[in-house]
mmCIF file of C-alpha atoms in Angstrom:
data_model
loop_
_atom_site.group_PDB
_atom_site.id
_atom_site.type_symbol
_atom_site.label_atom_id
_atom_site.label_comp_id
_atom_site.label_asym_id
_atom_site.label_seq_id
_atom_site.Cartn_x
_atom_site.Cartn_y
_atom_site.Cartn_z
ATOM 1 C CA UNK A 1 90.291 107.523 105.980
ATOM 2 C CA UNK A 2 93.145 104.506 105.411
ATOM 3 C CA UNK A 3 92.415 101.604 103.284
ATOM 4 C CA UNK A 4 94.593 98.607 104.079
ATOM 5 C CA UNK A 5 94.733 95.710 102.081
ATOM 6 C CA UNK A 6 95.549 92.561 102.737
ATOM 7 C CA UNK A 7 94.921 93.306 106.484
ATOM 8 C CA UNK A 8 95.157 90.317 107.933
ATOM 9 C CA UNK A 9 98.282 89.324 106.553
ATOM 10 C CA UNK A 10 101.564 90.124 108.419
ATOM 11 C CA UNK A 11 102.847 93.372 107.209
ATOM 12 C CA UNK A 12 99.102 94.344 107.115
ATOM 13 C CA UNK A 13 98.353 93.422 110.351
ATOM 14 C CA UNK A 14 101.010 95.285 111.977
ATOM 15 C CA UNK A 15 100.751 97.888 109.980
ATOM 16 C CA UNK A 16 97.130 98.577 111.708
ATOM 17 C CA UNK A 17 98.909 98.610 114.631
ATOM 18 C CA UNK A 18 100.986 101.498 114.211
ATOM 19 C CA UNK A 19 98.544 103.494 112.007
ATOM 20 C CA UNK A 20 95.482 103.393 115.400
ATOM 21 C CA UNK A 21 98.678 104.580 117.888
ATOM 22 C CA UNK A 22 98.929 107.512 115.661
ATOM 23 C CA UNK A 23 95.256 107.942 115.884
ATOM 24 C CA UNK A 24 94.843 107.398 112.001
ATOM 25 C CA UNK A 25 91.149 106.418 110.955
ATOM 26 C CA UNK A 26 91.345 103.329 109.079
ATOM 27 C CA UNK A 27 89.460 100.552 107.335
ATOM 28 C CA UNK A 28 90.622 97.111 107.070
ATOM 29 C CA UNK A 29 90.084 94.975 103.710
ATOM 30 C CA UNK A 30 89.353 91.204 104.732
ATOM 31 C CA UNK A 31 88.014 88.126 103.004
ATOM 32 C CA UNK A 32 87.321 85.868 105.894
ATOM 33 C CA UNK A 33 86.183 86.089 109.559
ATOM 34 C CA UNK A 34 88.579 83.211 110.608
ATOM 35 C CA UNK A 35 91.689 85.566 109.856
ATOM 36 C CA UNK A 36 90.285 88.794 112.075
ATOM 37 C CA UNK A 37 91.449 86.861 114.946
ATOM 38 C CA UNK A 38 95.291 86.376 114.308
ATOM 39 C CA UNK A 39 95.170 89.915 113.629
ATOM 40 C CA UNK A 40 93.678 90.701 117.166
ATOM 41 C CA UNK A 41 96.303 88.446 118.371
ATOM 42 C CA UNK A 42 99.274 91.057 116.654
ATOM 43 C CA UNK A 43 97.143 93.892 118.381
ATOM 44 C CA UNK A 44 97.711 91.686 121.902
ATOM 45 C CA UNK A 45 101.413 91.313 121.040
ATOM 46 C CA UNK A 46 102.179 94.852 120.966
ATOM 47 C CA UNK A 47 99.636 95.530 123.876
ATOM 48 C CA UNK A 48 97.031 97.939 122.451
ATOM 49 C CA UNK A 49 94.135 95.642 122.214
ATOM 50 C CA UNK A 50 92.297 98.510 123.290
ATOM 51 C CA UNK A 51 92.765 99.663 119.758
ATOM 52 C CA UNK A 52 91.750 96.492 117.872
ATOM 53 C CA UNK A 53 87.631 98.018 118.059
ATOM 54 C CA UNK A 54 88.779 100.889 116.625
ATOM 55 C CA UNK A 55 89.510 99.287 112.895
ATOM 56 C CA UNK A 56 85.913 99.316 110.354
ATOM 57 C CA UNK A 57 86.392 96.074 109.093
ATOM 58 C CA UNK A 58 85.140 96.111 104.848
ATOM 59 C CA UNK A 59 84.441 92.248 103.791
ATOM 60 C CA UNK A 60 86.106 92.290 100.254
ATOM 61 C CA UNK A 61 88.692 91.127 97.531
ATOM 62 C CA UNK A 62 90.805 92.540 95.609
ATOM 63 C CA UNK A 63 89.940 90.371 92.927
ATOM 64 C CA UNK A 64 86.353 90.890 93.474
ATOM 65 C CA UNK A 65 85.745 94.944 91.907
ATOM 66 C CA UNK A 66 82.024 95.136 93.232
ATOM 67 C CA UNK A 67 83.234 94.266 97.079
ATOM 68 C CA UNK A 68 86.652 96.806 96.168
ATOM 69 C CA UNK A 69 84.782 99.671 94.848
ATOM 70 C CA UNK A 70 82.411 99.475 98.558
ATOM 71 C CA UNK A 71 85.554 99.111 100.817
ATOM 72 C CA UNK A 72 87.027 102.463 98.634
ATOM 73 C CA UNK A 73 84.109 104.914 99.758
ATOM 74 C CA UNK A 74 85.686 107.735 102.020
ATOM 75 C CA UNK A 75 88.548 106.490 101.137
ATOM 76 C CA UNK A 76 91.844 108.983 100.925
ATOM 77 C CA UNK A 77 94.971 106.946 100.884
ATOM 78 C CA UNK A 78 95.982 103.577 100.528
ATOM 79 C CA UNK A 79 98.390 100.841 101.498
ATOM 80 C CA UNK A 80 98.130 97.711 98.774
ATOM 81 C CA UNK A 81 99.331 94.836 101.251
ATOM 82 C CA UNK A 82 97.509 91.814 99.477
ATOM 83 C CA UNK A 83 99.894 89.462 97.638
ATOM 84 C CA UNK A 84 100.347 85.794 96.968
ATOM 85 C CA UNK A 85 103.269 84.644 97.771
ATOM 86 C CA UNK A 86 103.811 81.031 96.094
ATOM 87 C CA UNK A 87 107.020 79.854 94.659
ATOM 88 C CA UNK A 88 104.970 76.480 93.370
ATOM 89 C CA UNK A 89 104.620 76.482 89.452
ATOM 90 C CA UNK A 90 101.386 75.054 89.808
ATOM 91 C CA UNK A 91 100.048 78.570 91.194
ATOM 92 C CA UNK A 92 101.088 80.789 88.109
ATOM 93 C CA UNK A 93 97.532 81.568 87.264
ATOM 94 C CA UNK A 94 96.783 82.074 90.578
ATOM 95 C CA UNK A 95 99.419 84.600 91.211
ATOM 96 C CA UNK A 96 98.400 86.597 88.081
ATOM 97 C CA UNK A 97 95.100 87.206 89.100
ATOM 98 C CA UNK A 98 95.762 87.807 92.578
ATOM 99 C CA UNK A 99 99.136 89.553 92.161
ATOM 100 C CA UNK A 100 98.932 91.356 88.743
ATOM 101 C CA UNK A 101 95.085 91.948 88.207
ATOM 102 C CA UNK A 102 93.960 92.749 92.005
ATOM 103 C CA UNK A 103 96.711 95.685 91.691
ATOM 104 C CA UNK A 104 95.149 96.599 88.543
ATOM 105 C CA UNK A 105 91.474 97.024 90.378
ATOM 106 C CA UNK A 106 93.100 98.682 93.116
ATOM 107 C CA UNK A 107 94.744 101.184 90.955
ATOM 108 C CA UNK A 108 91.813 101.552 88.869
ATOM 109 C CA UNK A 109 89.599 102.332 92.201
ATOM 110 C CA UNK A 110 92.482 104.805 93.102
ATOM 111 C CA UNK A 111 92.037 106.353 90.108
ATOM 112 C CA UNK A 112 88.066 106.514 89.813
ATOM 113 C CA UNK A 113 87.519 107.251 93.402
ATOM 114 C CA UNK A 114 90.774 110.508 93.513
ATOM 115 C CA UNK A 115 92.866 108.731 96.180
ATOM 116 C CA UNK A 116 95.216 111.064 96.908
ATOM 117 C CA UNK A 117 97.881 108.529 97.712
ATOM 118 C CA UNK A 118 99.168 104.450 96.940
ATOM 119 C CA UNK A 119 101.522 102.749 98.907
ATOM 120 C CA UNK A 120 102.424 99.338 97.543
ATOM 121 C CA UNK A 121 104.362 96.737 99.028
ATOM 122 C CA UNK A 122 106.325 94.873 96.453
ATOM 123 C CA UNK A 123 108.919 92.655 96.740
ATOM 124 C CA UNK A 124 113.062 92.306 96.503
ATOM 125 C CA UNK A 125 111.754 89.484 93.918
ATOM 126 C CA UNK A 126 110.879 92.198 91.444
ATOM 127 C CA UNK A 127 113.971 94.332 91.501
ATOM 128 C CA UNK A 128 116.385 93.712 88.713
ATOM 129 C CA UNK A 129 119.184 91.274 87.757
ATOM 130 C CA UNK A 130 123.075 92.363 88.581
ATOM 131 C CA UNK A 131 125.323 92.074 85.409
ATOM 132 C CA UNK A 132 128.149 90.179 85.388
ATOM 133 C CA UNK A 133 130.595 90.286 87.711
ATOM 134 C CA UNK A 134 127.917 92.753 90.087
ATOM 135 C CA UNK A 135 127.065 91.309 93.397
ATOM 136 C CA UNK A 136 124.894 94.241 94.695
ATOM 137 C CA UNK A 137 121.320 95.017 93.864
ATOM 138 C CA UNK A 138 119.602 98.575 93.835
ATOM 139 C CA UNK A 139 116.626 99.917 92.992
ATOM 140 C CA UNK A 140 118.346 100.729 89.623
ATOM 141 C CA UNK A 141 119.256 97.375 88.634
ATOM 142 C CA UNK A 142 117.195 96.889 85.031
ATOM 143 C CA UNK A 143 114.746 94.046 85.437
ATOM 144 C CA UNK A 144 116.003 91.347 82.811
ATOM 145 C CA UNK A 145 112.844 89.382 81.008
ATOM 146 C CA UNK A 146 115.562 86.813 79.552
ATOM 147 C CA UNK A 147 116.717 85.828 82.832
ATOM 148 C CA UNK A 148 115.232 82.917 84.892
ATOM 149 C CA UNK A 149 112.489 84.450 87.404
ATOM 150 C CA UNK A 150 109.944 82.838 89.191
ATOM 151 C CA UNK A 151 106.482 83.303 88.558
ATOM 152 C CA UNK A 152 105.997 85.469 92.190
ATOM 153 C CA UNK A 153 108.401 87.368 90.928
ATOM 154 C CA UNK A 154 107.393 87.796 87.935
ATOM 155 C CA UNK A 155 104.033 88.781 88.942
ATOM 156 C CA UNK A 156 105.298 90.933 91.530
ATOM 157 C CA UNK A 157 107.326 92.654 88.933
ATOM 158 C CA UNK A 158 103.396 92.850 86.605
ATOM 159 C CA UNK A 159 101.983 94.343 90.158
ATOM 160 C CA UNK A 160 104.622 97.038 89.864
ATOM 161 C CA UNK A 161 103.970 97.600 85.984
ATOM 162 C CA UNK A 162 100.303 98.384 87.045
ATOM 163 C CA UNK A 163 101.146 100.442 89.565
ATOM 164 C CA UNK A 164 103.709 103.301 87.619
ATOM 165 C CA UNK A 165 100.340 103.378 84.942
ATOM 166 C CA UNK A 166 98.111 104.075 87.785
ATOM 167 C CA UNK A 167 101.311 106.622 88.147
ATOM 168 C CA UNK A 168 100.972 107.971 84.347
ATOM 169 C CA UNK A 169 97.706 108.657 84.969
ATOM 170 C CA UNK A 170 98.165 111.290 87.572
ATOM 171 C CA UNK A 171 98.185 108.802 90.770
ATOM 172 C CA UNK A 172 100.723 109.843 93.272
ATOM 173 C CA UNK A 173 102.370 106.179 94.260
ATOM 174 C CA UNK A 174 105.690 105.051 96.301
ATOM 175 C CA UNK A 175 107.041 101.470 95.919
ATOM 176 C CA UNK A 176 108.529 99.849 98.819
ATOM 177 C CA UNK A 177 110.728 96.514 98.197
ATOM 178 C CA UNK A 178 111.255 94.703 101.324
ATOM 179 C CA UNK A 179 113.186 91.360 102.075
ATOM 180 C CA UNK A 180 111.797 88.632 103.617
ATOM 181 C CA UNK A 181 110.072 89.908 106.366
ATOM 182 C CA UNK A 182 109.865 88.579 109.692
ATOM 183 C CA UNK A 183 107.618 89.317 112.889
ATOM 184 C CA UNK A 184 104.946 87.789 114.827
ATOM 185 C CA UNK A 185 101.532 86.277 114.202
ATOM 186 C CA UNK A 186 101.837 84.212 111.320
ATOM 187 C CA UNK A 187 102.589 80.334 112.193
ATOM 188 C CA UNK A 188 104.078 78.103 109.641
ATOM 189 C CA UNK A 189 103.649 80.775 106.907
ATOM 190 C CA UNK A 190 106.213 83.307 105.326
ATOM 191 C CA UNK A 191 109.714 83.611 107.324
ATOM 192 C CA UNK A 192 108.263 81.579 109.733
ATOM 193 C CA UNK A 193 108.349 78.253 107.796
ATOM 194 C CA UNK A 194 112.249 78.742 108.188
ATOM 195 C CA UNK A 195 112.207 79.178 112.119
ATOM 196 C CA UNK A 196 109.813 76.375 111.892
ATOM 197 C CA UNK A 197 112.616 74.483 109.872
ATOM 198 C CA UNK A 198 114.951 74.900 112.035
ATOM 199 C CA UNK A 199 113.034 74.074 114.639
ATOM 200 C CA UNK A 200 112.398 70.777 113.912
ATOM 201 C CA UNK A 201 116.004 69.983 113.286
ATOM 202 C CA UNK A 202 116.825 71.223 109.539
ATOM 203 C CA UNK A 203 120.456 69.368 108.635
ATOM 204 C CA UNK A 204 121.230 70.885 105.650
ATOM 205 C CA UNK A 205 122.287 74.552 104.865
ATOM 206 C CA UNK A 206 123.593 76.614 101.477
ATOM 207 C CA UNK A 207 126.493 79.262 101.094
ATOM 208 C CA UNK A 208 123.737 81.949 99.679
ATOM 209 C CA UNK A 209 122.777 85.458 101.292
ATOM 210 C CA UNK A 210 119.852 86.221 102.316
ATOM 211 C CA UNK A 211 118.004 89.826 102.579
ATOM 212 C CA UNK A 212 115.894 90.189 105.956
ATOM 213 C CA UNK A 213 113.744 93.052 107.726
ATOM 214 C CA UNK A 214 111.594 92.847 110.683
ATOM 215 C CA UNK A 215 108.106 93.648 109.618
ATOM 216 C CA UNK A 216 107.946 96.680 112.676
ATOM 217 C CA UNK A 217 110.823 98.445 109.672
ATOM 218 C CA UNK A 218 109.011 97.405 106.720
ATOM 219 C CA UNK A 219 105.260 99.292 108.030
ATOM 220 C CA UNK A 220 107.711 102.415 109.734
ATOM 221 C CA UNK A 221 109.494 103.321 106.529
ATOM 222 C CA UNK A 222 105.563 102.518 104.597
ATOM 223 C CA UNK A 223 104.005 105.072 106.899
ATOM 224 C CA UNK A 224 107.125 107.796 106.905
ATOM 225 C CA UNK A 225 107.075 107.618 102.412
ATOM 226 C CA UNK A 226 102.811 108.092 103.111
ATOM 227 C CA UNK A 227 103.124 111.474 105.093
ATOM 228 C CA UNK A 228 106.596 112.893 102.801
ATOM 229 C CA UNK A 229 106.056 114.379 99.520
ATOM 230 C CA UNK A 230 107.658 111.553 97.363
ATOM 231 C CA UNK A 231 106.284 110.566 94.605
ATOM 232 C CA UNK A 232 106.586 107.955 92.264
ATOM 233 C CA UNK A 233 109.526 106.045 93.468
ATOM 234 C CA UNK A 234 110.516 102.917 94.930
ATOM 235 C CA UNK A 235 112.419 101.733 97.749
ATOM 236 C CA UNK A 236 114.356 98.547 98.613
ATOM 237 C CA UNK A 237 113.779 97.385 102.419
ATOM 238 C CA UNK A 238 116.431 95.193 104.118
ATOM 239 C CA UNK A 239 117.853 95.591 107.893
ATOM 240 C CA UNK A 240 120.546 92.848 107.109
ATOM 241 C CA UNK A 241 122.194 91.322 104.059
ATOM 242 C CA UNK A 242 123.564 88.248 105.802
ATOM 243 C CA UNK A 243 124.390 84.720 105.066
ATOM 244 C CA UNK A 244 121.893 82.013 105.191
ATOM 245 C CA UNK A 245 124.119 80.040 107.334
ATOM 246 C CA UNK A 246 124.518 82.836 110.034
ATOM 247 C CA UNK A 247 120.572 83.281 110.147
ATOM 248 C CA UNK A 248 119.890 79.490 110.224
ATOM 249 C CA UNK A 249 122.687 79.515 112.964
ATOM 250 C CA UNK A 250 120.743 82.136 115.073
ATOM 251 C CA UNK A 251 117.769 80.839 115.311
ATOM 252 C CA UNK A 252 119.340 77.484 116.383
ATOM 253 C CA UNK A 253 121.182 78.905 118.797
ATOM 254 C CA UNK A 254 117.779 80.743 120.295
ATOM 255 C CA UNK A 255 115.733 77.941 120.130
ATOM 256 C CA UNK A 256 118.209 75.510 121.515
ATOM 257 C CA UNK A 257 118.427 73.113 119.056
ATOM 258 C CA UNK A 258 120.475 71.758 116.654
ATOM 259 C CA UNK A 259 122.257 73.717 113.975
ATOM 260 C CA UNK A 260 122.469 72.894 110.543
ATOM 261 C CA UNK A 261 125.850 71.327 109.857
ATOM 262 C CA UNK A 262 125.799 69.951 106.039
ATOM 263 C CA UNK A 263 126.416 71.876 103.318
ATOM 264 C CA UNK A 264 123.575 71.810 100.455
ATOM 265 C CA UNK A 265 125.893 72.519 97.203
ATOM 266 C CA UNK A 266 125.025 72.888 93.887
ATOM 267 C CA UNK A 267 125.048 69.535 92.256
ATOM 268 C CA UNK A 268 122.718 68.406 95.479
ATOM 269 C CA UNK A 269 120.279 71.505 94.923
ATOM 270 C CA UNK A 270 120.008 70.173 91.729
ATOM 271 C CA UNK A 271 119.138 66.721 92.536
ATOM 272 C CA UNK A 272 116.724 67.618 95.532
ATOM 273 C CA UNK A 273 114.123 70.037 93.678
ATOM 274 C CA UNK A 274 114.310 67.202 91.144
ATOM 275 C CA UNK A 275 113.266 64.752 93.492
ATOM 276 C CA UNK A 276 110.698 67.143 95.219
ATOM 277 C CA UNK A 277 108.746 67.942 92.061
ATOM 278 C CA UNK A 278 108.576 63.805 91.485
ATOM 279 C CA UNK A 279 107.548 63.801 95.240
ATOM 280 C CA UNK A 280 104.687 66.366 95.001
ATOM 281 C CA UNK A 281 103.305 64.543 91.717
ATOM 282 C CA UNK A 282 102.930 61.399 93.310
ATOM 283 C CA UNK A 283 101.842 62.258 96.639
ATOM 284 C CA UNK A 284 99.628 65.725 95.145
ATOM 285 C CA UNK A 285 101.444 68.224 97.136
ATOM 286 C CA UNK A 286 102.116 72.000 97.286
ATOM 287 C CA UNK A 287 106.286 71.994 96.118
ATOM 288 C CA UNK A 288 108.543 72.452 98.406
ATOM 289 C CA UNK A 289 111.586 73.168 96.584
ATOM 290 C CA UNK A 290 111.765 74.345 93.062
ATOM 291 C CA UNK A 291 114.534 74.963 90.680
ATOM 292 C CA UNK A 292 113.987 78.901 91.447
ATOM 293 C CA UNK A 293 114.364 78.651 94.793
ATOM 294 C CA UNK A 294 117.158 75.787 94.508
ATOM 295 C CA UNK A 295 118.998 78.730 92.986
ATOM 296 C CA UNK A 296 118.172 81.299 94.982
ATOM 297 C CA UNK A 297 119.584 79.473 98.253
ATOM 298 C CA UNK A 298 123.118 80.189 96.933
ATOM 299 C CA UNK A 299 122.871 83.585 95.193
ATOM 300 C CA UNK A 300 125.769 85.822 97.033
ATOM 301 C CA UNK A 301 123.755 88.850 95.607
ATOM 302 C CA UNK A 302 123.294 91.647 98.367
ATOM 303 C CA UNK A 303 120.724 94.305 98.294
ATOM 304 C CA UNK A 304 121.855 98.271 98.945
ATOM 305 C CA UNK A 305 119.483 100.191 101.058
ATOM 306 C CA UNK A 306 121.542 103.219 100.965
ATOM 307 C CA UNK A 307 118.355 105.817 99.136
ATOM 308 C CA UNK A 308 115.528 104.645 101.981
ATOM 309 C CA UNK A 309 118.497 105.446 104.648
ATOM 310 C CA UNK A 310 119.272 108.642 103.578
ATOM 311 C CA UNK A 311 115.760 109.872 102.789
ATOM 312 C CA UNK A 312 114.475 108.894 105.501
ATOM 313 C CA UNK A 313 117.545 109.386 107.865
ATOM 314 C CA UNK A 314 116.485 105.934 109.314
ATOM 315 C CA UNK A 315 118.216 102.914 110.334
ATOM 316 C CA UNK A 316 117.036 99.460 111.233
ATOM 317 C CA UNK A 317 117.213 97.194 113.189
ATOM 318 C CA UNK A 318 119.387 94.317 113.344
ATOM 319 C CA UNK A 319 118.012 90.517 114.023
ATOM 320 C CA UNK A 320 119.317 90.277 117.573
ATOM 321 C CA UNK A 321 116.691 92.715 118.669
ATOM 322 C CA UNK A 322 113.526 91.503 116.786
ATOM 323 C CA UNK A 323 114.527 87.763 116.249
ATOM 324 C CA UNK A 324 114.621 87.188 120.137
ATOM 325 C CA UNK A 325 111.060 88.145 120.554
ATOM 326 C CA UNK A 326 109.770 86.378 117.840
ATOM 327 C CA UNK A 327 111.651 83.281 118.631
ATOM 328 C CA UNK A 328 110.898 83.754 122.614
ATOM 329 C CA UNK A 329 107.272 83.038 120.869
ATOM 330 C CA UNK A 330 108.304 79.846 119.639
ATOM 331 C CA UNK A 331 109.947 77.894 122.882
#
């Protein structure tokens, strides 16, 4: 049997999907009722309801080792989907315990329990830092602790620590590293906060790149790694290394609105996550910009998928033929 976690979140979620239409056994780790139902609702996108029964739901938390070590019995492989993804400060301890020490318990019940096999979905976040003068990212690049890193990132790069010991210790693991991920089912979190953006009439826009993948990709090249005989690598995921701009354009352009038409540039970045941290003290709010991301939005860094293409003699797709159907969702 399959042990998802983090089922109900997107990549988890659709992941289900395609493991019941190749008539895989599988039990789904959840924490509350309330989220079962926007993963039926991804079973009803891809039209095979029918299969939604099929999944033997295990109440649990990653965080929680009594309610893991239950959801782990007949267990044989499994995919580590469960992440926090926060790029708010004010959730750094938070994002350790979920991020870094929920791995840890899930490698540690891999471990006790003799899972054969861990697939964990990381993050672009925790590959490494180009040198000087680089502009393309692989999974190579050496992680640099000196540089400025968020704390998702940071944790995501901790996750990935624990993982490769779970690896030392005789635990046959693959690392996938996917962009930011977009598909269906997840309102106004994720990717979908920037079609929602948009949407609404976003102005402003930076001269950055940004990595993407549709989440169908990200759960195809998860399940592929499963069933090969590699072991103990990692894998960067992205369909597209476009510009922010062109993206932001796209999704205007589909959803008939507006696109953005003012430049964001540095010295305004700089002013605006300024002004948003003041914001969110005042008003007690979640950030919405912070001086990560405020970087991040112009980064010209690209990301090479060349070693998942090859491997897996696999290529993805591009936005025009995922996008569409998400944003057909939207209107």
């Amino acid at each position: 049997m399959i042990l998802v976690t983090g089922a109900t979140g997107l990549v988890g979620s659709h992941l289900l999907v395609q493991l019941l239409q190749e008539n895989e056994e599988v039990k789904a780790l959840f924490r509350s009722d309330k989220q079962i139902e926007k993963v039926k609702n991804v079973f009803a996108f891809h039209n095979q309801t029918a299969l939604f029964d099929k999944i033997h739901w295990a109440k649990g938390d990653i965080t929680d080792i009594p309610s893991l070590e239950i959801a782990f019995e007949n267990v044989t492989h499994v995919y580590h989907c469960a992440a926090l993804i926060s790029f708010d400060p004010s959730d750094e301890d938070e994002l350790r315990k979920i991020n870094i020490e929920g791995t840890a318990n899930v490698v540690n019940c891999c471990i006790d329990f003799g899972i054969k096999k861990l697939c964990h979905v990381s993050s672009i976040a925790a590959l490494g830092n180009p040198k000087e003068h680089e502009t393309t990212i692989t999974e190579e690049t050496e992680w640099n602790p000196e540089e400025l890193h968020s704390d998702y990132a940071i944790t995501k790069y901790g996750a990935e620590m624990e993982v490769w010991r779970g690896h030392q210790e005789g635990l046959e693991v693959v690392i996938v590293n996917p962009g930011v991920i977009f598909g269906y089912g997840f309102p106004k979190k994720g990717s979908d906060v920037i079609i929602q953006s948009v949407k609404k009439g976003l102005s402003f826009y930076t001269k950055g790149n940004i990595g993407i993948i549709s989440v169908e990709d990200v759960v195809k090249c998860m399940i592929q790694l499963m069933k090969s005989n590699v072991n103990g690598e990692r894998y960067t995921l992205v369909g597209e290394n476009i510009s922010t701009k062109e993206l932001l354009d796209f999704i205007a352009a589909e959803l008939n609105v507006k696109k953005p038409s003012i430049e964001a540039k540095k010295p305004m970045m700089a002013i605006a996550w300024r002004l948003d941290w003041l914001i969110s003290k005042i008003a007690n709010r979640k950030r919405k910009l912070t001086r990560n991301t405020a970087i991040a939005s112009y980064s010209r860094t690209t990301f090479d998928t060349f070693k998942i293409e090859s491997e897996l003699q696999i290529t993805f797709q591009k936005k025009e033929s995922y996008l569409k159907t998400i944003l057909q969702a939207h209107k």
